[in-house]
CSV table of C-alpha atoms in Angstrom, one decimal:
chain,number,residue,atom,x,y,z
Q,30,ASN,CA,1.8,192.4,155.4
Q,31,ALA,CA,2.2,190.2,158.6
Q,32,GLY,CA,-1.0,191.2,160.4
Q,33,VAL,CA,-0.9,190.2,164.1
Q,34,THR,CA,2.3,188.7,165.2
Q,35,GLN,CA,2.6,186.6,168.4
Q,36,THR,CA,5.7,185.3,170.1
Q,37,PRO,CA,6.7,182.8,171.2
Q,38,LYS,CA,4.5,180.1,169.6
Q,39,PHE,CA,5.2,177.5,172.3
Q,40,GLN,CA,6.3,177.9,176.0
Q,41,VAL,CA,6.6,175.6,178.9
Q,42,LEU,CA,7.0,177.2,182.4
Q,43,LYS,CA,7.3,175.8,185.9
Q,44,THR,CA,4.8,177.0,188.5
Q,45,GLY,CA,5.8,180.3,189.8
Q,46,GLN,CA,8.0,181.3,186.8
Q,47,SER,CA,7.2,184.5,185.0
Q,48,MET,CA,7.2,185.2,181.3
Q,49,THR,CA,5.9,188.0,178.9
Q,50,LEU,CA,4.0,187.2,175.6
Q,51,GLN,CA,4.5,189.6,172.9
Q,52,CYS,CA,2.1,190.8,170.2
Q,53,ALA,CA,2.6,193.3,167.4
Q,54,GLN,CA,0.2,194.4,164.7
Q,55,ASP,CA,1.1,196.3,161.5
Q,56,MET,CA,-2.6,197.3,160.4
Q,57,ASN,CA,-2.5,200.6,162.4
Q,58,HIS,CA,-5.4,199.6,164.6
Q,59,ASN,CA,-6.3,201.5,167.8
Q,60,SER,CA,-7.8,198.5,169.7
Q,61,MET,CA,-5.9,195.3,170.8
Q,62,TYR,CA,-7.0,192.3,172.9
Q,63,TRP,CA,-5.7,189.5,174.8
Q,64,TYR,CA,-7.9,186.1,175.0
Q,65,ARG,CA,-7.3,182.7,176.3
Q,66,GLN,CA,-8.8,179.6,174.8
Q,67,ASP,CA,-9.5,176.4,176.7
Q,68,PRO,CA,-11.2,173.2,175.6
Q,69,GLY,CA,-14.9,173.6,176.0
Q,70,MET,CA,-14.7,177.1,177.2
Q,71,GLY,CA,-14.3,179.2,173.9
Q,72,LEU,CA,-12.3,182.4,173.8
Q,73,ARG,CA,-12.2,184.5,177.0
Q,74,LEU,CA,-11.1,188.2,177.1
Q,75,ILE,CA,-8.3,188.7,179.5
Q,76,TYR,CA,-7.5,192.3,179.0
Q,77,TYR,CA,-8.1,194.8,176.1
Q,78,SER,CA,-6.7,198.3,175.1
Q,79,ALA,CA,-9.1,200.7,173.3
Q,80,SER,CA,-6.2,202.9,172.2
Q,81,GLU,CA,-2.7,203.6,173.0
Q,82,GLY,CA,-2.1,204.4,176.7
Q,83,THR,CA,-5.4,202.7,178.0
Q,84,THR,CA,-6.0,199.3,179.2
Q,85,ASP,CA,-9.1,197.5,180.8
Q,86,LYS,CA,-9.9,194.4,182.5
Q,87,GLY,CA,-11.8,191.6,180.5
Q,88,GLU,CA,-13.6,188.6,181.8
Q,89,VAL,CA,-10.5,186.7,183.3
Q,90,PRO,CA,-7.8,189.1,184.3
Q,91,ASN,CA,-6.6,187.7,187.5
Q,92,GLY,CA,-3.1,186.6,187.5
Q,93,TYR,CA,-2.1,188.6,184.4
Q,94,ASN,CA,-0.9,192.2,183.6
Q,95,VAL,CA,-0.6,194.0,180.3
Q,96,SER,CA,1.3,196.8,178.7
Q,97,ARG,CA,0.3,198.8,175.6
Q,98,LEU,CA,3.8,199.8,174.9
Q,99,ASN,CA,3.0,201.7,171.7
Q,100,LYS,CA,0.1,201.6,169.0
Q,101,ARG,CA,1.7,198.5,167.5
Q,102,GLU,CA,2.5,196.4,170.5
Q,103,PHE,CA,0.4,194.9,173.3
Q,104,SER,CA,2.1,192.6,175.9
Q,105,LEU,CA,0.6,190.1,178.5
Q,106,ARG,CA,2.6,189.1,181.7
Q,107,LEU,CA,2.3,186.3,183.9
Q,108,GLU,CA,4.2,187.3,187.1
Q,109,SER,CA,3.9,184.0,188.8
Q,110,ALA,CA,2.5,181.2,186.6
Q,111,ALA,CA,0.0,178.6,187.8
Q,112,PRO,CA,-1.1,175.3,186.3
Q,113,SER,CA,-4.6,176.9,185.8
Q,114,GLN,CA,-2.9,179.3,183.3
Q,115,THR,CA,-2.1,176.3,180.9
Q,116,SER,CA,-4.0,177.6,177.7
Q,117,VAL,CA,-3.8,178.9,174.1
Q,118,TYR,CA,-3.4,182.7,174.2
Q,119,PHE,CA,-4.5,184.8,171.4
Q,120,CYS,CA,-3.7,188.5,170.6
Q,121,ALA,CA,-6.1,190.3,168.4
Q,122,SER,CA,-6.5,193.9,167.0
Q,123,SER,CA,-9.3,195.8,165.4
Q,124,GLU,CA,-10.2,199.3,164.3
Q,125,THR,CA,-12.3,201.3,166.7
Q,126,GLY,CA,-16.0,200.5,166.8
Q,127,GLY,CA,-18.2,197.4,166.9
Q,128,TYR,CA,-18.4,196.9,163.2
Q,129,SER,CA,-14.8,196.2,162.6
Q,130,PRO,CA,-13.6,192.4,162.7
Q,131,LEU,CA,-11.1,191.2,165.0
Q,132,HIS,CA,-7.9,190.0,163.5
Q,133,PHE,CA,-6.1,187.3,165.5
Q,134,GLY,CA,-2.6,186.0,165.7
Q,135,ASN,CA,-1.9,182.3,165.4
Q,136,GLY,CA,-1.6,182.0,169.4
Q,137,THR,CA,0.9,181.1,171.9
Q,138,ARG,CA,0.5,177.5,173.4
Q,139,LEU,CA,1.5,177.7,177.0
Q,140,THR,CA,2.0,174.8,179.5
Q,141,VAL,CA,2.5,175.4,183.2
Q,142,THR,CA,3.8,172.3,185.1
X,20,LYS,CA,-25.9,189.2,181.0
X,21,ASN,CA,-25.0,189.0,177.4
X,22,GLN,CA,-24.8,185.4,176.1
X,23,VAL,CA,-24.2,183.5,172.9
X,24,GLU,CA,-25.1,179.9,172.7
X,25,GLN,CA,-24.1,177.6,169.7
X,26,SER,CA,-25.3,174.1,168.7
X,27,PRO,CA,-24.4,171.5,168.0
X,28,GLN,CA,-21.2,171.6,170.0
X,29,SER,CA,-19.6,169.2,167.3
X,30,LEU,CA,-20.7,167.8,164.0
X,31,ILE,CA,-19.2,164.9,161.7
X,32,ILE,CA,-20.2,165.0,157.9
X,33,LEU,CA,-19.1,163.4,154.8
X,34,GLU,CA,-17.6,165.3,152.1
X,35,GLY,CA,-19.9,166.9,149.6
X,36,LYS,CA,-22.9,167.0,152.1
X,37,ASN,CA,-24.5,170.3,153.4
X,38,CYS,CA,-24.7,171.2,157.0
X,39,THR,CA,-26.2,174.1,159.2
X,40,LEU,CA,-24.8,175.6,162.5
X,41,GLN,CA,-26.9,177.5,164.9
X,42,CYS,CA,-26.4,180.5,167.1
X,43,ASN,CA,-28.8,182.1,169.6
X,44,TYR,CA,-28.0,185.1,171.4
X,45,THR,CA,-29.3,187.4,174.3
X,46,VAL,CA,-27.1,190.2,173.5
X,47,SER,CA,-28.8,193.6,173.7
X,48,PRO,CA,-29.2,196.2,172.3
X,49,PHE,CA,-28.0,194.3,169.1
X,50,SER,CA,-25.5,195.8,166.7
X,51,ASN,CA,-24.1,192.9,164.6
X,52,LEU,CA,-23.3,189.3,164.5
X,53,ARG,CA,-20.2,187.7,162.9
X,54,TRP,CA,-19.3,184.2,162.0
X,55,TYR,CA,-15.6,183.2,162.4
X,56,LYS,CA,-13.8,180.1,161.2
X,57,GLN,CA,-10.9,178.7,163.2
X,58,ASP,CA,-8.5,176.4,161.6
X,59,THR,CA,-6.7,173.9,164.0
X,60,GLY,CA,-3.6,175.7,165.4
X,61,ARG,CA,-4.6,179.0,163.9
X,62,GLY,CA,-6.4,182.2,165.0
X,63,PRO,CA,-10.1,182.7,164.1
X,64,VAL,CA,-10.8,184.4,160.7
X,65,SER,CA,-14.0,186.5,160.0
X,66,LEU,CA,-16.4,185.0,157.5
X,67,THR,CA,-19.3,187.3,157.3
X,68,ILE,CA,-21.1,190.0,159.2
X,69,MET,CA,-24.8,190.3,159.7
X,70,THR,CA,-26.4,193.5,160.9
X,71,PHE,CA,-30.0,194.1,162.0
X,72,SER,CA,-31.4,194.8,158.5
X,73,GLU,CA,-29.9,191.9,156.9
X,74,ASN,CA,-31.6,188.5,156.7
X,75,THR,CA,-29.2,186.4,154.4
X,76,LYS,CA,-25.7,186.9,153.2
X,77,SER,CA,-23.5,184.6,151.3
X,78,ASN,CA,-19.8,184.2,151.1
X,79,GLY,CA,-19.0,181.4,148.5
X,80,ARG,CA,-20.4,178.1,149.8
X,81,TYR,CA,-21.1,179.8,153.4
X,82,THR,CA,-24.6,181.5,153.7
X,83,ALA,CA,-25.4,183.2,157.1
X,84,THR,CA,-29.0,184.1,158.1
X,85,LEU,CA,-30.3,186.2,160.9
X,86,ASP,CA,-33.7,186.5,162.4
X,87,ALA,CA,-33.3,189.5,164.8
X,88,ASP,CA,-36.8,188.9,166.3
X,89,THR,CA,-36.1,185.5,167.7
X,90,LYS,CA,-32.4,186.4,168.1
X,91,GLN,CA,-31.1,183.4,166.0
X,92,SER,CA,-28.6,182.9,163.4
X,93,SER,CA,-27.5,180.0,161.2
X,94,LEU,CA,-24.4,179.3,159.1
X,95,HIS,CA,-25.3,176.9,156.2
X,96,ILE,CA,-22.3,175.2,154.4
X,97,THR,CA,-23.1,173.9,150.9
X,98,ALA,CA,-21.2,171.0,149.2
X,99,SER,CA,-18.7,170.6,152.1
X,100,GLN,CA,-14.9,170.1,151.5
X,101,LEU,CA,-12.2,168.7,153.6
X,102,SER,CA,-11.0,172.2,154.1
X,103,ASP,CA,-14.2,173.2,156.0
X,104,SER,CA,-13.1,171.1,159.0
X,105,ALA,CA,-12.6,173.7,161.6
X,106,SER,CA,-14.3,175.3,164.5
X,107,TYR,CA,-16.9,178.0,163.7
X,108,ILE,CA,-17.7,180.7,166.3
X,109,CYS,CA,-20.5,183.0,166.5
X,110,VAL,CA,-19.8,186.5,167.9
X,111,VAL,CA,-22.3,189.2,168.8
X,112,SER,CA,-21.6,192.8,169.4
X,113,ALA,CA,-23.9,195.3,171.2
X,114,SER,CA,-24.4,198.8,170.3
X,115,GLY,CA,-23.6,201.8,172.6
X,116,GLY,CA,-21.4,201.5,175.5
X,117,SER,CA,-18.7,198.8,175.4
X,118,TYR,CA,-17.8,197.5,172.1
X,119,ILE,CA,-16.4,194.2,173.3
X,120,PRO,CA,-18.2,191.4,171.5
X,121,THR,CA,-19.6,188.3,173.1
X,122,PHE,CA,-18.2,185.0,171.9
X,123,GLY,CA,-20.0,181.7,171.6
X,124,ARG,CA,-18.1,178.5,172.4
X,125,GLY,CA,-18.1,177.3,168.9
X,126,THR,CA,-19.1,174.3,166.8
X,127,SER,CA,-16.4,171.9,165.9
X,128,LEU,CA,-17.1,170.5,162.3
X,129,ILE,CA,-15.2,167.5,160.9
X,130,VAL,CA,-15.8,166.6,157.2
X,131,HIS,CA,-14.7,163.1,156.3
X,132,PRO,CA,-13.8,161.9,152.7
């Protein structure tokens, strides 16, 4: 049982390049999330998907797009990377409702030069 | 605006000693509060959940308390071990409407031998 799997683990981009971060969960969860974590800022929500076919903006959505490909997969795309997007990105999933814990992947460390 | 404040920002203790981490929140209406542990290079993992009716809950050497009147929670770690070195994140969920939780910025704990 892998839980939440994120790829890649590390990535270096040049300013203006694009890339897609992949996330897959095998727990049959309805809800999936993308967070970024910066030193001193904690985890901030970028986008989330309450169920297959729906996506909503979080606290810091600018510069990002998402796709809920199916129930298992939720991808995050950077169309034109900027140095301000240098961060660690975490994908998470949970069952529907506020009492369920978030299950996190181990993150993608992205550097934009 | 829903907010979660954690203190201290960082803490260094000797192995075997006890410590207490604090969390104050303004999330309303309150549903539940979770403490997560995040090891370096890994995603956060849920330690415990506190609901409105619960004052104290233990998980091994971790004991969480909740005072819903003063909107405060604490996480007490007894007889610390080197493996307790991590970031501890307080996360509060509101009831009704959006189920998106509010994250604190975390307390970084270092346990020295």
